[in-house]
Amino acid sequence: MIVNDFVIKFANVNGSGSASANALFAKAIFRMGVPVAPKNIFPSNIQGLPTWFECRVNGNGYLGRRDGIDIMVAMNPQSWDEDIKAILPGGYLLYDSTFIREIERDDIKTIGVPLTQLCNERFTIPRERQLFKNVAYVGALTGLLDMDFDIIKGMISEQFRGKDKLIAPNIDALELGRNYALKYFDCPLDIRVESSDAVGDQILIDGNAAAGLGCVFAGATVAAWYPITPSTSVAEAFENYCHKLRIDEETGKKKFAIVQAEDELAAIGMVIGANWNGARAFTATSGPGISLMSEFLGLAYFAEVPAVLFNIQRGGPSTGMPTRTQQSDITACAYASHGDTKHILIFPSDPTECFDFAIEAFDLAERLQTPVIIMSDLDLGMNEWTTKPFKLDETRGFDRGKVLNAEQLDEVEQFGRYLDVDGDGIPYRTYPGTHPEKGAFFTRGTSHNEYAGYTEDGSVNVRVMERLVHKFNTAKELVPGPVFGQDTQGSTMGLLYFGTTAISVPEAMEMLDERDIKIDTMRIRAFPFSKEVEDFIDSHEKVFLVEQNRDAQLRALLVNECEIEPAKIVPVLNYDGSPITAKCIVDLISEALGKNTEQVGSNTVAAE
Amino acid sequence: MSYIAKPKFHHPNLPRNSLGLTRRDYEGAMSTLCAGCGHDSVSAAIVEACFELNLPAHKLAKMSGIGCSSKTPTYFLSKSHGFNSVHGRMPSVATGANLANNELKYIGVSGDGDTASIGFGQFAHAVRRQVDMLYIVENNGTYGLTKGQFSATNDRVSLGRKGQKNAFDSIDLAAMAIQLGASFVGRGFSGDKEQLVPMIKAALSHKGFAFIDVISPCVTFNNHNGSTKSFEFFRDNERSITATDYIAPREAITAEYEEGSVIDVTLHDSSRVRLRKLDANYDPSDSAAALQHIMKHEELGEVATGLLYLNVEDTELKEKMDMVNVPLNSLGVAELRPDNNKLESINKSLR
Ligand SMILES: Cc1ncc(C[n+]2csc(CCOP(=O)(O)OP(=O)(O)O)c2C)c(N)n1
Ligand code: SF4
Ligand SMILES: [Mg+2]
């Protein structure tokens, strides 16, 4: 009997209305207190192509993607063969038995529920017949997996509050499936869900919604963006939350401005214009958008204008796999734009960090007067994650950085926009309109002296460029520092990782531990790299670096920026577009260590 | 070329405006453009207009792209913030700045390359959004800064300096702006201050997107015989269809005109423009008629100038977006950040 530890996958047709039923299923498990990681695997298509919803349920909170399907809900004839193949030996196939299908595997258990027939008998409107099939298979699963039926019924009532007419037929459809399962099958199966308190006070939300909410709490007032998967929902979330939280009570007017720009060049241009003028502004995009924004990013770097960008990375290069995940824009973002340019990157690894880092990013961008790019990805951005609740430190204000007001300007003898007054490489700026006589300057992408005047004097340019390096070094101490996996290091080997890989690392470490491989871990959270990152690499003989791209881009950045002997960092890479699994990490490390993975004991679940 | 500060010496008898400022207070650094470049005259017209309007220079921001024309904001209004952005992208930067604080006045200066080619898309969308700004194109039919290539506003009949022919028709930016919905569209000539200064004053008093296409000859690359953007050609072929008088809010109108020959329009700040119709059946509030006029003159090989179109009814960006009245950049933690209870209830809704 397997309790609270399985992967279930729903194979559907895009546009058939399965998404909300599948989400209902995942949320019901979450409400039972069991950690859950739902993932949409969807095509770049609006209607008709296969789409999947994969859901890992794990009582220990190991929620990284795991290969091998324990239960397949196969609702799509198009992908039927492929779906059947994906089921682990001993696993289950739930299908619509209204239609007779050949099942060529005898090592799996089949559960046929005549979903179409049941729904056709119960409902009359064609659209309802179609939609409620989805609800009915969720109903069947509640019986088969022994799920708390009151919870799911309660969720239906919540979901359709205000549209009460819809409650009864939805519950009806749930019961159709559930009753059929209870009547014809031996319920529960030997895989089941059991109520637990493993979720605690955690919440279920996707990274993009968390980022959009973070921007509201960060005091962002201007958002300019151009639609692109998988980043669109950042702007949409910002807009939704603004409508709830940012309407002026007295006038009913908006304390925000959201512009759907004509392209990404305009989006970042608006962001730069607004930040230059003292409003907190951001954009959200993905790889192709970053490419387009590059020229402007160089301007913001050189003219020292704050900007916040969310890059929700997807599969590249070019249009690549727009609906799959990768961490393959590291180089493109770190060095975006021509000339000697570098940018601050922040790597959130769960929705809670998307929220926190949104707040952090605006403070950093204004403190450092430079673009800050939050490097999320499709897996984090578009899937719901079981994650820690959002917290706000109300004692902390917005750090608007070094901005002089009129009184301060009165006290300054001669204002120099690019003077390093404090020795940290960060100059003082002024907003337009501050003072009638002092503080005006000309922002330019051409070479300039400390007083923002145009210069072609090479030595002045060198001075400015070196101050920018100095400023970047100051940033090392301000960006989010790394997170250690252990209190005291005990191994000669280290493992570095960042972003969404984090979700698979604890499980990988446990599996490695079982194989007697001990490794210290550190999660990198920002570029430039703080000293602790260099120290960690220095203090280990061999360091693995897990990345979800082909070229080991973060490794290149580390080698380049910290002058590390390349051979010391062993890349552990996955870039097939699916989130990296613990097994992948373990196999690649074992292989690198010359240990035959099969011998050491195979993958976690696939062999069970 | 380097940054040359102008000596700030003040003649005691220079005339002062109502803020007690002289014209010198509205000037900028010494121009580094070619001697005789039309762009310098446009800068002078901007200085004159701001001086006469009694504008506090720090409440105005100068935006530009890249090109000889886009350099000019350094050469006027040194007490204003300026932003020399990237080639063709000034409209987006100006839009963002405008969203952050719409209490400032914005002057965007661009070139015909900057606007009609690389930045055509951004220009169109800034117009469409009715960004509250004055957008001036210093139109010389050529890429001055990159040494004289044809621009998209170079007329088909206009020859290059070495007699090269131009295969393509030109884009008329004023006609384009009208079609895209700009609420104030004029065309001027850098060599005609009398016409240009009042038009700039009216444009700066207008709320919404004000566009002025200023023919501004490039003396170095496009002022030869055979060019339709030369001083000489333009002087001979310009056809003013309106003459614009700008009348400040409390100023009295003295001159008298014949019935039907003038149109008075009150702008948002209660100043007025008096349009003297030099072409009797011209109606500047009718966009279709304005376009027809422009095209009619074009067919004759002439260029229609003056205030071509004016619509004071349309709303500007901030109103279209239903934003609060105070500038967004003036809002702080108290106005912008919801409290912890709000966040807690969001947490709750996600369980
Ligand atoms: C992305 C980019 N491409 C090309 C250039 C080179 N460039 C600088 S100015 C210019 C043309 C300027 O023409 P226009 O806007 O008409 O200004 P003018 O110099 O004629 O006043 C070009 C092509 C550039 N700065 N940036
Ligand atoms: S090249 Fe032409 S546009 Fe540029 S400064 Fe000289 S005259 Fe003016
Ligand atoms: Mg030009």
PDB file of C-alpha atoms in Angstrom, chain A residues 288-415:
ATOM      1  CA  PRO A 288      12.956  36.526 -27.222  1.00  0.00           C
ATOM      2  CA  GLY A 289      11.925  39.655 -25.346  1.00  0.00           C
ATOM      3  CA  ILE A 290      15.267  39.818 -23.552  1.00  0.00           C
ATOM      4  CA  SER A 291      17.010  39.705 -26.923  1.00  0.00           C
ATOM      5  CA  LEU A 292      14.959  42.680 -28.087  1.00  0.00           C
ATOM      6  CA  MET A 293      15.514  44.607 -24.883  1.00  0.00           C
ATOM      7  CA  SER A 294      19.263  44.292 -24.987  1.00  0.00           C
ATOM      8  CA  GLU A 295      20.110  47.682 -26.469  1.00  0.00           C
ATOM      9  CA  PHE A 296      18.039  49.429 -23.849  1.00  0.00           C
ATOM     10  CA  LEU A 297      19.547  47.337 -21.060  1.00  0.00           C
ATOM     11  CA  GLY A 298      22.961  48.641 -22.041  1.00  0.00           C
ATOM     12  CA  LEU A 299      21.630  52.184 -21.866  1.00  0.00           C
ATOM     13  CA  ALA A 300      20.175  51.605 -18.394  1.00  0.00           C
ATOM     14  CA  TYR A 301      23.450  50.053 -17.255  1.00  0.00           C
ATOM     15  CA  PHE A 302      25.604  52.859 -18.575  1.00  0.00           C
ATOM     16  CA  ALA A 303      23.298  55.784 -17.800  1.00  0.00           C
ATOM     17  CA  GLU A 304      22.541  54.135 -14.436  1.00  0.00           C
ATOM     18  CA  VAL A 305      18.783  54.000 -14.529  1.00  0.00           C
ATOM     19  CA  PRO A 306      16.995  51.455 -12.323  1.00  0.00           C
ATOM     20  CA  ALA A 307      14.786  48.839 -13.965  1.00  0.00           C
ATOM     21  CA  VAL A 308      13.234  45.587 -12.847  1.00  0.00           C
ATOM     22  CA  LEU A 309      12.690  42.734 -15.272  1.00  0.00           C
ATOM     23  CA  PHE A 310      11.171  39.338 -14.803  1.00  0.00           C
ATOM     24  CA  ASN A 311      12.542  36.851 -17.253  1.00  0.00           C
ATOM     25  CA  ILE A 312      10.345  33.780 -17.166  1.00  0.00           C
ATOM     26  CA  GLN A 313      12.689  31.542 -19.088  1.00  0.00           C
ATOM     27  CA  ARG A 314      11.469  29.027 -21.621  1.00  0.00           C
ATOM     28  CA  GLY A 315      13.149  26.570 -23.955  1.00  0.00           C
ATOM     29  CA  GLY A 316      15.501  28.238 -26.428  1.00  0.00           C
ATOM     30  CA  PRO A 317      17.225  29.040 -28.715  1.00  0.00           C
ATOM     31  CA  SER A 318      15.100  31.297 -30.908  1.00  0.00           C
ATOM     32  CA  THR A 319      11.378  30.589 -30.489  1.00  0.00           C
ATOM     33  CA  GLY A 320      12.529  27.205 -29.200  1.00  0.00           C
ATOM     34  CA  MET A 321      10.089  25.346 -27.022  1.00  0.00           C
ATOM     35  CA  PRO A 322       7.883  28.190 -25.838  1.00  0.00           C
ATOM     36  CA  THR A 323       5.851  26.002 -23.530  1.00  0.00           C
ATOM     37  CA  ARG A 324       8.718  24.114 -21.940  1.00  0.00           C
ATOM     38  CA  THR A 325      11.090  25.119 -19.200  1.00  0.00           C
ATOM     39  CA  GLN A 326      14.818  25.904 -19.163  1.00  0.00           C
ATOM     40  CA  GLN A 327      17.407  28.058 -17.423  1.00  0.00           C
ATOM     41  CA  SER A 328      19.100  29.006 -20.639  1.00  0.00           C
ATOM     42  CA  ASP A 329      19.142  32.805 -20.619  1.00  0.00           C
ATOM     43  CA  ILE A 330      21.857  33.209 -17.995  1.00  0.00           C
ATOM     44  CA  THR A 331      24.557  34.435 -20.363  1.00  0.00           C
ATOM     45  CA  ALA A 332      22.120  36.496 -22.422  1.00  0.00           C
ATOM     46  CA  CYS A 333      20.922  38.287 -19.295  1.00  0.00           C
ATOM     47  CA  ALA A 334      24.165  38.607 -17.354  1.00  0.00           C
ATOM     48  CA  TYR A 335      25.853  40.315 -20.271  1.00  0.00           C
ATOM     49  CA  ALA A 336      22.850  41.658 -22.177  1.00  0.00           C
ATOM     50  CA  SER A 337      23.863  44.412 -24.624  1.00  0.00           C
ATOM     51  CA  HIS A 338      27.027  45.343 -26.463  1.00  0.00           C
ATOM     52  CA  GLY A 339      30.117  46.745 -24.839  1.00  0.00           C
ATOM     53  CA  ASP A 340      31.314  45.906 -21.346  1.00  0.00           C
ATOM     54  CA  THR A 341      27.961  45.477 -19.711  1.00  0.00           C
ATOM     55  CA  LYS A 342      26.761  43.320 -16.854  1.00  0.00           C
ATOM     56  CA  HIS A 343      23.568  43.006 -14.956  1.00  0.00           C
ATOM     57  CA  ILE A 344      22.322  41.856 -11.630  1.00  0.00           C
ATOM     58  CA  LEU A 345      20.461  38.568 -11.747  1.00  0.00           C
ATOM     59  CA  ILE A 346      18.349  37.048  -9.005  1.00  0.00           C
ATOM     60  CA  PHE A 347      17.311  33.416  -8.999  1.00  0.00           C
ATOM     61  CA  PRO A 348      14.095  32.624  -7.130  1.00  0.00           C
ATOM     62  CA  SER A 349      13.435  28.968  -6.507  1.00  0.00           C
ATOM     63  CA  ASP A 350       9.821  28.981  -5.379  1.00  0.00           C
ATOM     64  CA  PRO A 351       6.808  31.317  -5.465  1.00  0.00           C
ATOM     65  CA  THR A 352       7.595  32.654  -1.999  1.00  0.00           C
ATOM     66  CA  GLU A 353      10.922  33.844  -3.325  1.00  0.00           C
ATOM     67  CA  CYS A 354       9.231  35.266  -6.423  1.00  0.00           C
ATOM     68  CA  PHE A 355       7.272  37.463  -4.029  1.00  0.00           C
ATOM     69  CA  ASP A 356      10.225  38.297  -1.755  1.00  0.00           C
ATOM     70  CA  PHE A 357      12.647  38.898  -4.603  1.00  0.00           C
ATOM     71  CA  ALA A 358      10.199  41.183  -6.387  1.00  0.00           C
ATOM     72  CA  ILE A 359      10.369  43.423  -3.335  1.00  0.00           C
ATOM     73  CA  GLU A 360      14.113  42.937  -3.078  1.00  0.00           C
ATOM     74  CA  ALA A 361      14.636  43.681  -6.777  1.00  0.00           C
ATOM     75  CA  PHE A 362      13.100  47.146  -6.644  1.00  0.00           C
ATOM     76  CA  ASP A 363      15.215  48.057  -3.627  1.00  0.00           C
ATOM     77  CA  LEU A 364      18.339  46.760  -5.334  1.00  0.00           C
ATOM     78  CA  ALA A 365      17.590  48.421  -8.662  1.00  0.00           C
ATOM     79  CA  GLU A 366      17.109  51.783  -6.990  1.00  0.00           C
ATOM     80  CA  ARG A 367      19.952  51.377  -4.532  1.00  0.00           C
ATOM     81  CA  LEU A 368      22.335  50.361  -7.297  1.00  0.00           C
ATOM     82  CA  GLN A 369      20.725  52.411 -10.098  1.00  0.00           C
ATOM     83  CA  THR A 370      20.861  49.596 -12.580  1.00  0.00           C
ATOM     84  CA  PRO A 371      18.646  46.898 -14.117  1.00  0.00           C
ATOM     85  CA  VAL A 372      17.866  43.859 -11.988  1.00  0.00           C
ATOM     86  CA  ILE A 373      16.621  40.752 -13.748  1.00  0.00           C
ATOM     87  CA  ILE A 374      14.667  38.132 -11.848  1.00  0.00           C
ATOM     88  CA  MET A 375      15.403  34.808 -13.492  1.00  0.00           C
ATOM     89  CA  SER A 376      12.345  32.639 -13.049  1.00  0.00           C
ATOM     90  CA  ASP A 377      11.277  29.942 -15.491  1.00  0.00           C
ATOM     91  CA  LEU A 378       8.179  28.359 -16.957  1.00  0.00           C
ATOM     92  CA  ASP A 379       8.060  25.589 -14.377  1.00  0.00           C
ATOM     93  CA  LEU A 380       8.058  28.086 -11.531  1.00  0.00           C
ATOM     94  CA  GLY A 381       6.055  30.769 -13.285  1.00  0.00           C
ATOM     95  CA  MET A 382       3.158  28.796 -14.673  1.00  0.00           C
ATOM     96  CA  ASN A 383       2.696  25.925 -12.237  1.00  0.00           C
ATOM     97  CA  GLU A 384       1.228  26.034  -8.787  1.00  0.00           C
ATOM     98  CA  TRP A 385       3.677  25.207  -6.049  1.00  0.00           C
ATOM     99  CA  THR A 386       3.233  24.194  -2.444  1.00  0.00           C
ATOM    100  CA  THR A 387       5.153  27.034  -0.857  1.00  0.00           C
ATOM    101  CA  LYS A 388       5.622  29.011   2.345  1.00  0.00           C
ATOM    102  CA  PRO A 389       3.072  31.770   2.979  1.00  0.00           C
ATOM    103  CA  PHE A 390       3.946  35.355   2.052  1.00  0.00           C
ATOM    104  CA  LYS A 391       5.279  37.546   4.812  1.00  0.00           C
ATOM    105  CA  LEU A 392       5.729  41.265   4.905  1.00  0.00           C
ATOM    106  CA  ASP A 393       8.131  43.140   7.122  1.00  0.00           C
ATOM    107  CA  GLU A 394       6.046  46.201   7.820  1.00  0.00           C
ATOM    108  CA  THR A 395       8.927  47.966   9.532  1.00  0.00           C
ATOM    109  CA  ARG A 396      10.849  47.983   6.283  1.00  0.00           C
ATOM    110  CA  GLY A 397      10.176  50.857   3.887  1.00  0.00           C
ATOM    111  CA  PHE A 398      11.095  51.141   0.223  1.00  0.00           C
ATOM    112  CA  ASP A 399      14.797  51.760  -0.306  1.00  0.00           C
ATOM    113  CA  ARG A 400      14.676  54.454  -2.954  1.00  0.00           C
ATOM    114  CA  GLY A 401      18.447  54.678  -3.028  1.00  0.00           C
ATOM    115  CA  LYS A 402      20.538  57.809  -3.337  1.00  0.00           C
ATOM    116  CA  VAL A 403      18.102  60.444  -4.537  1.00  0.00           C
ATOM    117  CA  LEU A 404      18.609  64.081  -3.621  1.00  0.00           C
ATOM    118  CA  ASN A 405      15.636  66.285  -2.831  1.00  0.00           C
ATOM    119  CA  ALA A 406      15.549  70.077  -3.140  1.00  0.00           C
ATOM    120  CA  GLU A 407      16.850  70.744   0.395  1.00  0.00           C
ATOM    121  CA  GLN A 408      19.709  68.316  -0.031  1.00  0.00           C
ATOM    122  CA  LEU A 409      20.574  69.888  -3.356  1.00  0.00           C
ATOM    123  CA  ASP A 410      20.732  73.285  -1.705  1.00  0.00           C
ATOM    124  CA  GLU A 411      23.471  71.938   0.509  1.00  0.00           C
ATOM    125  CA  VAL A 412      25.505  70.423  -2.304  1.00  0.00           C
ATOM    126  CA  GLU A 413      28.109  72.730  -3.734  1.00  0.00           C
ATOM    127  CA  GLN A 414      28.213  71.253  -7.201  1.00  0.00           C
ATOM    128  CA  PHE A 415      25.999  68.345  -8.079  1.00  0.00           C
TER     129      PHE A 415
END
